[in-house]
Short mmCIF file of N, CA and C in Angstrom, two decimals:
data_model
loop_
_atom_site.label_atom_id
_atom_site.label_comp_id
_atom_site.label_asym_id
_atom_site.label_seq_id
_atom_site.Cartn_x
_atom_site.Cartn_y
_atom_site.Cartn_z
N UNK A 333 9.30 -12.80 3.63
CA UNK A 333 9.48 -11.55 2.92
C UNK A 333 9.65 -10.42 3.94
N UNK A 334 10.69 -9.65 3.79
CA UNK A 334 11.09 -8.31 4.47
C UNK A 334 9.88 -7.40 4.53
N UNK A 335 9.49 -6.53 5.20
CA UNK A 335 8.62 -5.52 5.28
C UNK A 335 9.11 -4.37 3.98
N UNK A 336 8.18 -3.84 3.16
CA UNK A 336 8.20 -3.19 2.32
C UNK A 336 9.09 -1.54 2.69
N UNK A 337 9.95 -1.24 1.86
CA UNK A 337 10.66 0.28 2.56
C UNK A 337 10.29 1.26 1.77
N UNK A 338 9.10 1.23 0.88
CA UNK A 338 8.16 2.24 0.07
C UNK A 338 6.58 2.05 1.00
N UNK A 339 6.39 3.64 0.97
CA UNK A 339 5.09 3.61 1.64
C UNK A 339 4.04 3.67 0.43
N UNK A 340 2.82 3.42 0.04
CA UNK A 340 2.06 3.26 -1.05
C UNK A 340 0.82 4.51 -0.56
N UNK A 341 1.26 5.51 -0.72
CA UNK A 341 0.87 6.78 0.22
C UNK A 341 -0.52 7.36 -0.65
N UNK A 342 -0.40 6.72 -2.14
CA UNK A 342 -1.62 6.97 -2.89
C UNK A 342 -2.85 5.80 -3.53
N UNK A 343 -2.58 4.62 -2.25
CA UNK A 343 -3.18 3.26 -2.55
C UNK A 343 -3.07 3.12 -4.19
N UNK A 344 -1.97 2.82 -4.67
CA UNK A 344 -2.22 2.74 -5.88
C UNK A 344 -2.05 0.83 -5.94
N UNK A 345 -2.44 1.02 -7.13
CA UNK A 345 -2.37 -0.73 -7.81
C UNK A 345 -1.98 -0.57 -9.29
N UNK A 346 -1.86 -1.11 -10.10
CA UNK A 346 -1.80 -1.44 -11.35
C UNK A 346 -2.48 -0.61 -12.23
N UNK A 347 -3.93 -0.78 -11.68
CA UNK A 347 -4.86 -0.71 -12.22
C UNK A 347 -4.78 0.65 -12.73
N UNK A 348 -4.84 1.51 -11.45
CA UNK A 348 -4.75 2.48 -11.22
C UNK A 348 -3.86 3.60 -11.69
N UNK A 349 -2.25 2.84 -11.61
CA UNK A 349 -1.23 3.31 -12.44
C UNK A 349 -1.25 3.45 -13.82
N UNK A 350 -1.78 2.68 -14.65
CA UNK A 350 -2.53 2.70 -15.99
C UNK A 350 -3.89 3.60 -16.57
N UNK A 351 -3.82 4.34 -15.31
CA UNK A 351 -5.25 4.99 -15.68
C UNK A 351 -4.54 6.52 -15.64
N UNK A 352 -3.55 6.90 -14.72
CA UNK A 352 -2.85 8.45 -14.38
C UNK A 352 -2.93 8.95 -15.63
N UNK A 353 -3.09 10.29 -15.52
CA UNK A 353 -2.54 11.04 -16.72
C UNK A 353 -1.80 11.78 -16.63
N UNK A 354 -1.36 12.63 -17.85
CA UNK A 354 -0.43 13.29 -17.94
C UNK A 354 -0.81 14.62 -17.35
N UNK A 355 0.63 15.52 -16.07
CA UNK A 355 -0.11 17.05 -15.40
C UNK A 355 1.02 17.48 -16.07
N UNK A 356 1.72 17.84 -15.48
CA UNK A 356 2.56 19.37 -15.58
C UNK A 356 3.46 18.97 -17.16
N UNK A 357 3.14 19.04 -18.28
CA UNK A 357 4.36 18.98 -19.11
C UNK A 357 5.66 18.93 -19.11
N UNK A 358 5.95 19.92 -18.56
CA UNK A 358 7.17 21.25 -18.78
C UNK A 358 8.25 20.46 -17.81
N UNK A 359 7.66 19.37 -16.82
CA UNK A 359 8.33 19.01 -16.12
C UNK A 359 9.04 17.70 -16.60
N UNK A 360 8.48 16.68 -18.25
CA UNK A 360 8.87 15.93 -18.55
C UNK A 360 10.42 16.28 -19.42
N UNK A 361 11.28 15.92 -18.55
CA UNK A 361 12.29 16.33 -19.59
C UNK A 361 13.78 15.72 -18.58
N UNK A 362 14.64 16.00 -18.99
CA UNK A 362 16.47 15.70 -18.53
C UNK A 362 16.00 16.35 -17.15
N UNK A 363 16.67 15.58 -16.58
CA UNK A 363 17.84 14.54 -15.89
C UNK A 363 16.83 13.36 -15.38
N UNK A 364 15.28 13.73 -14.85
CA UNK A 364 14.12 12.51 -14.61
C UNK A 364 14.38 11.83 -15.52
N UNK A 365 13.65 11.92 -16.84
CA UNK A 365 13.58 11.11 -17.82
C UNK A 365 14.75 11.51 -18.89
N UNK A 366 14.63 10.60 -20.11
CA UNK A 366 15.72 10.30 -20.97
C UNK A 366 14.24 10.21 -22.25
N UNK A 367 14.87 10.98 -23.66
CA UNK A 367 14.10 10.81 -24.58
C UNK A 367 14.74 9.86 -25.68
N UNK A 368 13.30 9.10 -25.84
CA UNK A 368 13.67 8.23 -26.82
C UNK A 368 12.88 8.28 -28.27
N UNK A 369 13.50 9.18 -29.71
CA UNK A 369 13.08 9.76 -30.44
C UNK A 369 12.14 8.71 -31.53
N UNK A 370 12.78 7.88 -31.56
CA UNK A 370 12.10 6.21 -32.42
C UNK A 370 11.14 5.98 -32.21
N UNK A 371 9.99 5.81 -30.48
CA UNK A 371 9.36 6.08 -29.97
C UNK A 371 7.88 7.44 -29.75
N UNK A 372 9.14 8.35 -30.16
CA UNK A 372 8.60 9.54 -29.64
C UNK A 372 8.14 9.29 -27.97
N UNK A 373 8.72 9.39 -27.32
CA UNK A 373 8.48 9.20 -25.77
C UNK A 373 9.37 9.54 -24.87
N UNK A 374 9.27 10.08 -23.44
CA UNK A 374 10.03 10.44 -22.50
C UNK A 374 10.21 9.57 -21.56
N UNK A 375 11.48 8.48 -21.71
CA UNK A 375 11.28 7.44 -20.73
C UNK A 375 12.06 7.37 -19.34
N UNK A 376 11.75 6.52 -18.23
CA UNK A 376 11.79 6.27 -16.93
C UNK A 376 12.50 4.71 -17.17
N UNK A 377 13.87 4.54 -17.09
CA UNK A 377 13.56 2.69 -16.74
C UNK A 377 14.75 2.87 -15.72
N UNK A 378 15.09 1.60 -14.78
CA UNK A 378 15.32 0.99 -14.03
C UNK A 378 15.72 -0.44 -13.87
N UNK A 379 17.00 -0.89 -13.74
CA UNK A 379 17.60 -2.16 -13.68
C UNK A 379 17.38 -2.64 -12.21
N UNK A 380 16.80 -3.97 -11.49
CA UNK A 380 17.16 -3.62 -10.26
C UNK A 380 17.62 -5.44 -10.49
N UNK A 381 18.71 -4.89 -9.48
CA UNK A 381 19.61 -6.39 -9.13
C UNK A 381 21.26 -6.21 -9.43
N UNK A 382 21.58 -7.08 -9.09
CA UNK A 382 23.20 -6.94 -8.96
C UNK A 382 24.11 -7.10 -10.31
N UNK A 383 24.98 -6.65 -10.42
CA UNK A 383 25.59 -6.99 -11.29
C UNK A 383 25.77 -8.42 -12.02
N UNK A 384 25.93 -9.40 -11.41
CA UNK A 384 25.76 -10.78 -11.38
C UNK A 384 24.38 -11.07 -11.79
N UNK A 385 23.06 -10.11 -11.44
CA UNK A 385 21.98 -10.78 -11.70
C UNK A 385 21.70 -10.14 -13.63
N UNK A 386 22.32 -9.25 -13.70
CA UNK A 386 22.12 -8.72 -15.18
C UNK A 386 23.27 -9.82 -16.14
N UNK A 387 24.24 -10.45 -15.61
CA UNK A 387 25.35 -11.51 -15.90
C UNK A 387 24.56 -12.78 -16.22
N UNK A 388 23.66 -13.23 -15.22
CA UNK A 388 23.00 -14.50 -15.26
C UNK A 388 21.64 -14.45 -16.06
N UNK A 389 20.94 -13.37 -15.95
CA UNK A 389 19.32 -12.78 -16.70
C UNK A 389 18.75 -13.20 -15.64
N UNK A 390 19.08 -12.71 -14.16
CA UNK A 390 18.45 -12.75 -13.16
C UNK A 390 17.63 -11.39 -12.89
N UNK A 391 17.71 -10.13 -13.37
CA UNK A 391 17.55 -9.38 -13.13
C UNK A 391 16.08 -8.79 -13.63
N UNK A 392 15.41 -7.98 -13.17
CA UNK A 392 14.06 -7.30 -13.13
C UNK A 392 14.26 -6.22 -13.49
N UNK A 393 13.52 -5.31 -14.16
CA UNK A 393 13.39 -4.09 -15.01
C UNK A 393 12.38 -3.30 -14.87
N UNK A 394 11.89 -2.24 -15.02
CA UNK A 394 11.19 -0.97 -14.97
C UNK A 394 11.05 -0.38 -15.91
N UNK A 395 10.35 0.20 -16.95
CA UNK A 395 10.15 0.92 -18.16
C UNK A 395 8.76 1.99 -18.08
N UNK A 396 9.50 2.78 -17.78
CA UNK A 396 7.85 3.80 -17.40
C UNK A 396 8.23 4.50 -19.22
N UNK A 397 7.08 4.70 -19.78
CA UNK A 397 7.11 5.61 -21.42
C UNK A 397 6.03 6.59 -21.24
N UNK A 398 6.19 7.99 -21.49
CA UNK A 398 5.10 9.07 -21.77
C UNK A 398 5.15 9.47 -23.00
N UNK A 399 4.29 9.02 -24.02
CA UNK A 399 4.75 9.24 -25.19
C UNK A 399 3.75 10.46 -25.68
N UNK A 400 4.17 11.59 -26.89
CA UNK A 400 4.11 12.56 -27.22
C UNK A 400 2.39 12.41 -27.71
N UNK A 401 2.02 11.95 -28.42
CA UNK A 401 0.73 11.22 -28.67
C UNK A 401 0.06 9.81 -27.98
N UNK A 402 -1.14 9.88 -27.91
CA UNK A 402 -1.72 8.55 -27.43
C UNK A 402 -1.04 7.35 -27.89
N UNK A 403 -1.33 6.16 -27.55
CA UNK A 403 -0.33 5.11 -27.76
C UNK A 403 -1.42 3.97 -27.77
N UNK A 404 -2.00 3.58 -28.35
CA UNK A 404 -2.81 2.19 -27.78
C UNK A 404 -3.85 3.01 -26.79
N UNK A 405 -4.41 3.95 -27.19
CA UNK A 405 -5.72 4.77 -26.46
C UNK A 405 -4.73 5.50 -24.87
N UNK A 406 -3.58 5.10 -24.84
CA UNK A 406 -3.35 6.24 -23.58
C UNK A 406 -1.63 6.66 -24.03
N UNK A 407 -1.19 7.72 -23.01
CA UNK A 407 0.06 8.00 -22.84
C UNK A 407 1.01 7.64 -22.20
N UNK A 408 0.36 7.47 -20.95
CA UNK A 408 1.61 6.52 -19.87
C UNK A 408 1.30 5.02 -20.20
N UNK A 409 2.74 4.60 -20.32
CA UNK A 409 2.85 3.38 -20.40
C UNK A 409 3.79 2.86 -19.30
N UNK A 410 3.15 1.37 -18.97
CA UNK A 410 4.34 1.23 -17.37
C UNK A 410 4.33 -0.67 -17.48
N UNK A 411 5.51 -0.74 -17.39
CA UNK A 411 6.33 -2.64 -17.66
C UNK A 411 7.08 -2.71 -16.61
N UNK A 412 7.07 -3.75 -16.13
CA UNK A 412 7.77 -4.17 -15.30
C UNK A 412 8.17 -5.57 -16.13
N UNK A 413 9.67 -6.11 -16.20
CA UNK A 413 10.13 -7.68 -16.79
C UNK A 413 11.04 -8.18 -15.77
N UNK A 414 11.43 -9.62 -15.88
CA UNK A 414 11.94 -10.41 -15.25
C UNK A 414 12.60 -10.92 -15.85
N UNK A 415 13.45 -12.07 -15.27
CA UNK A 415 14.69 -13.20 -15.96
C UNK A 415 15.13 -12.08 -17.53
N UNK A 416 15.51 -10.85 -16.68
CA UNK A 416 16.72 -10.19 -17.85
C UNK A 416 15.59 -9.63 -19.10
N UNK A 417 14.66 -9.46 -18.62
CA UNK A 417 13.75 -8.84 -19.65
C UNK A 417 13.38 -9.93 -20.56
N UNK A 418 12.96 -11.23 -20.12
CA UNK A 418 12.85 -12.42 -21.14
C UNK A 418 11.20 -12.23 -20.97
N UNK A 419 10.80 -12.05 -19.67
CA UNK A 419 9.27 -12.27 -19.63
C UNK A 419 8.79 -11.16 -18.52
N UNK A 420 7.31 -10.66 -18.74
CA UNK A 420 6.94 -9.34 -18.02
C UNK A 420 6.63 -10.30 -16.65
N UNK A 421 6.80 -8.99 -15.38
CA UNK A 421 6.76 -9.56 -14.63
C UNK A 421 5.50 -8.57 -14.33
N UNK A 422 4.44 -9.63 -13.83
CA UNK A 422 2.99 -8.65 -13.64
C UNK A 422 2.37 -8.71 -12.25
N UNK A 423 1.66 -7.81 -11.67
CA UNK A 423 0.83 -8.46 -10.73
C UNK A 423 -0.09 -6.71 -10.47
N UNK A 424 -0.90 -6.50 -10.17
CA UNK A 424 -1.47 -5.69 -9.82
C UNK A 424 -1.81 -5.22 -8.34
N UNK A 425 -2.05 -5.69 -7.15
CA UNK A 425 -1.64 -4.96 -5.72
C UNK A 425 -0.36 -5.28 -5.48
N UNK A 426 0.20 -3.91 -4.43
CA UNK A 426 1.31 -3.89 -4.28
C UNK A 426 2.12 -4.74 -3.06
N UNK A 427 2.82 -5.36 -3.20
CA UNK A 427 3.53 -5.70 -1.60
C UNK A 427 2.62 -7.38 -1.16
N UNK A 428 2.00 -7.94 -2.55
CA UNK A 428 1.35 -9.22 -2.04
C UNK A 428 2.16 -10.35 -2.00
N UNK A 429 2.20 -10.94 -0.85
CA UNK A 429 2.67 -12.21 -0.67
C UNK A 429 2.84 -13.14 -1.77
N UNK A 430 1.89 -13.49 -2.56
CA UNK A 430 1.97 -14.21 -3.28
C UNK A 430 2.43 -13.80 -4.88
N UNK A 431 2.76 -12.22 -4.87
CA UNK A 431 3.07 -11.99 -6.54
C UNK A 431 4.90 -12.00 -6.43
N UNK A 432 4.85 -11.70 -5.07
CA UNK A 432 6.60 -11.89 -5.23
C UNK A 432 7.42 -13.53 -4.76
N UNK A 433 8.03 -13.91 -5.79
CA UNK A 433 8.95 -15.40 -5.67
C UNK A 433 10.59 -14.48 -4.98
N UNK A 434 10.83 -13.52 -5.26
CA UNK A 434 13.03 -13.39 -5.36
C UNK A 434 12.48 -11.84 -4.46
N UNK A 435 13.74 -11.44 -4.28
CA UNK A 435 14.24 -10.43 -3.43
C UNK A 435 13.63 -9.32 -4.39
N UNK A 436 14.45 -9.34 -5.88
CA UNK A 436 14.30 -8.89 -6.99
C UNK A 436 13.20 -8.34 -6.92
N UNK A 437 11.59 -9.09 -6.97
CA UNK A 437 10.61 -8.94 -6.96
C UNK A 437 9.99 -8.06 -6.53
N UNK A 438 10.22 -7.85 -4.97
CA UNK A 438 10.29 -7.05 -3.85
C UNK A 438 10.59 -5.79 -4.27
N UNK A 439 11.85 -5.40 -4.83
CA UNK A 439 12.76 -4.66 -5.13
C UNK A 439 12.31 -3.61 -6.42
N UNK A 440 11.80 -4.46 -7.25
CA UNK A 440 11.19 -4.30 -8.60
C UNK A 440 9.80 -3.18 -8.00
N UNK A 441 8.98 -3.18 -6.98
CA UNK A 441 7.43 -3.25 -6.86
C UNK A 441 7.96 -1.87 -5.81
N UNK A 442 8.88 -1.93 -5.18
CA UNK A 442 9.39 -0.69 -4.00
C UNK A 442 9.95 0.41 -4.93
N UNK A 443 10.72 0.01 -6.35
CA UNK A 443 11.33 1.30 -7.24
C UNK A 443 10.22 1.58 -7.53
N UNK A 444 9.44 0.70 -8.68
CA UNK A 444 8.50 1.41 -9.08
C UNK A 444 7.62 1.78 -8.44
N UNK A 445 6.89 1.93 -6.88
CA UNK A 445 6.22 2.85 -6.23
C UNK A 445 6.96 4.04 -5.94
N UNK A 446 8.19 4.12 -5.64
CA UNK A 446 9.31 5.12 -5.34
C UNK A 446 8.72 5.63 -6.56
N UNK A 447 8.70 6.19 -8.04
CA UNK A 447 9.17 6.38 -8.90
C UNK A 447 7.48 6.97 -8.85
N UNK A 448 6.39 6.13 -8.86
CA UNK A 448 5.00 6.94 -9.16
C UNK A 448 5.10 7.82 -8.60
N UNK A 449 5.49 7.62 -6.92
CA UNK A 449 4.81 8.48 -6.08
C UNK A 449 5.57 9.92 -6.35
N UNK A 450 6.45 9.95 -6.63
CA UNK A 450 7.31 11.03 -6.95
C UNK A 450 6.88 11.66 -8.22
N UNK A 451 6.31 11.32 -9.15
CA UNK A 451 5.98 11.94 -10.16
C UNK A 451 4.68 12.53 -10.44
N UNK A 452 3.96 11.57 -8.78
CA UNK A 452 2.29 12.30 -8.49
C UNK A 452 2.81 13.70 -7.50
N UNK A 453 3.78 13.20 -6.39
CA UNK A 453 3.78 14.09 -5.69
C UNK A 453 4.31 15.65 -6.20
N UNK A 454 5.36 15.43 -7.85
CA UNK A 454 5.25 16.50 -8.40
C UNK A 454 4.82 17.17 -9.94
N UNK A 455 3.56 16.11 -9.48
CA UNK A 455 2.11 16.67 -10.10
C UNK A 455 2.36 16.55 -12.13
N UNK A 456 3.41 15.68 -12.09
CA UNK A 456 3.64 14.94 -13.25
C UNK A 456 2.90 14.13 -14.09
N UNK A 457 2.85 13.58 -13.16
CA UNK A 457 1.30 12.59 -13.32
C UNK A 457 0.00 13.13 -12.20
N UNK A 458 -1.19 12.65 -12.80
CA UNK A 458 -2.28 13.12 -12.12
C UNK A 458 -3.21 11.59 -11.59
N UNK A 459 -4.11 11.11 -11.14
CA UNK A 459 -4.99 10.52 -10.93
C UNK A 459 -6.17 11.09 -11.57
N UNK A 460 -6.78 9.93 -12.22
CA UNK A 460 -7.98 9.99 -13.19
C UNK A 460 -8.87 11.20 -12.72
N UNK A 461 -9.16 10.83 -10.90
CA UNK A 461 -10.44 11.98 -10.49
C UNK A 461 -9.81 12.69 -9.84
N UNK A 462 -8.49 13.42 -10.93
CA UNK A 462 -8.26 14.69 -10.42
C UNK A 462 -7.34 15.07 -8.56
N UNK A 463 -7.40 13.82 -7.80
CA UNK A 463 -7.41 13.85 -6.74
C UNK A 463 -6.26 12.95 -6.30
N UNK A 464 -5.29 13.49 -5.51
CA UNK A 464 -3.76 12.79 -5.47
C UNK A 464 -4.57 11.68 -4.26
N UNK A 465 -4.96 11.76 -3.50
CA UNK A 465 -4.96 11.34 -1.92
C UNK A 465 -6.20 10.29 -2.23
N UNK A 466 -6.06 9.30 -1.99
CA UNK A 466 -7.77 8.50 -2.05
C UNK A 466 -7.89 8.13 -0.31
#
């Protein structure tokens, strides 16, 4: 496995990502996110893989949802899927040897840290204790 080209600058995990809440409102809106009214939610997703891999259902996915009301006791919601969105692809620390099998994988775990860290760093999302930096 290649060395990771996302730095994980807020030790996050899974866990952790499921716990953020919602900061700045005003900032959920066009051109970041895309609203999806059926839902009621402001969503984040992400295809990663080649053209050929969305051709074959090789491909891995991203679905970040902030929905307008609680949802299942929270607001952010965050999926990651595999083989073309047939099955979730899960793992909770980032960059472990053993949760990634394909390139994809890799690829999948580097957007979606790209994608938190950017939405902590503009204070979009918050960390539970208030505190970006652990």
């Amino acid at each position: 496995m290649r060395s990771p080209k996302v730095k994980n600058k807020y030790n996050l995990t899974m866990k952790k990502i499921n716990k953020l809440k919602v900061g700045d409102e005003s900032k959920i809106k066009e051109p970041l996110f895309w609203r999806n009214n059926v839902i009621n939610a402001w969503c984040i997703n992400r295809i990663i893989g080649t053209d050929d891999d969305v051709k074959y259902g090789t491909d891995n996915d991203i679905w970040i949802g902030i929905y307008d009301k609680p949802y299942y006791n929270r607001r952010i919601h965050v999926r990651c899927s595999c083989y073309g969105g047939m099955c979730f692809y899960k793992f909770d620390k980032f960059f472990r040897y053993e949760d990634i099998e394909y390139e994809n994988d890799l690829k999948t775990q580097e957007e979606l840290l790209r994608i938190i860290n950017h939405l902590i760093d503009e204070r979009i999302l918050v960390m539970e204790n208030g505190r970006e930096k652990s």
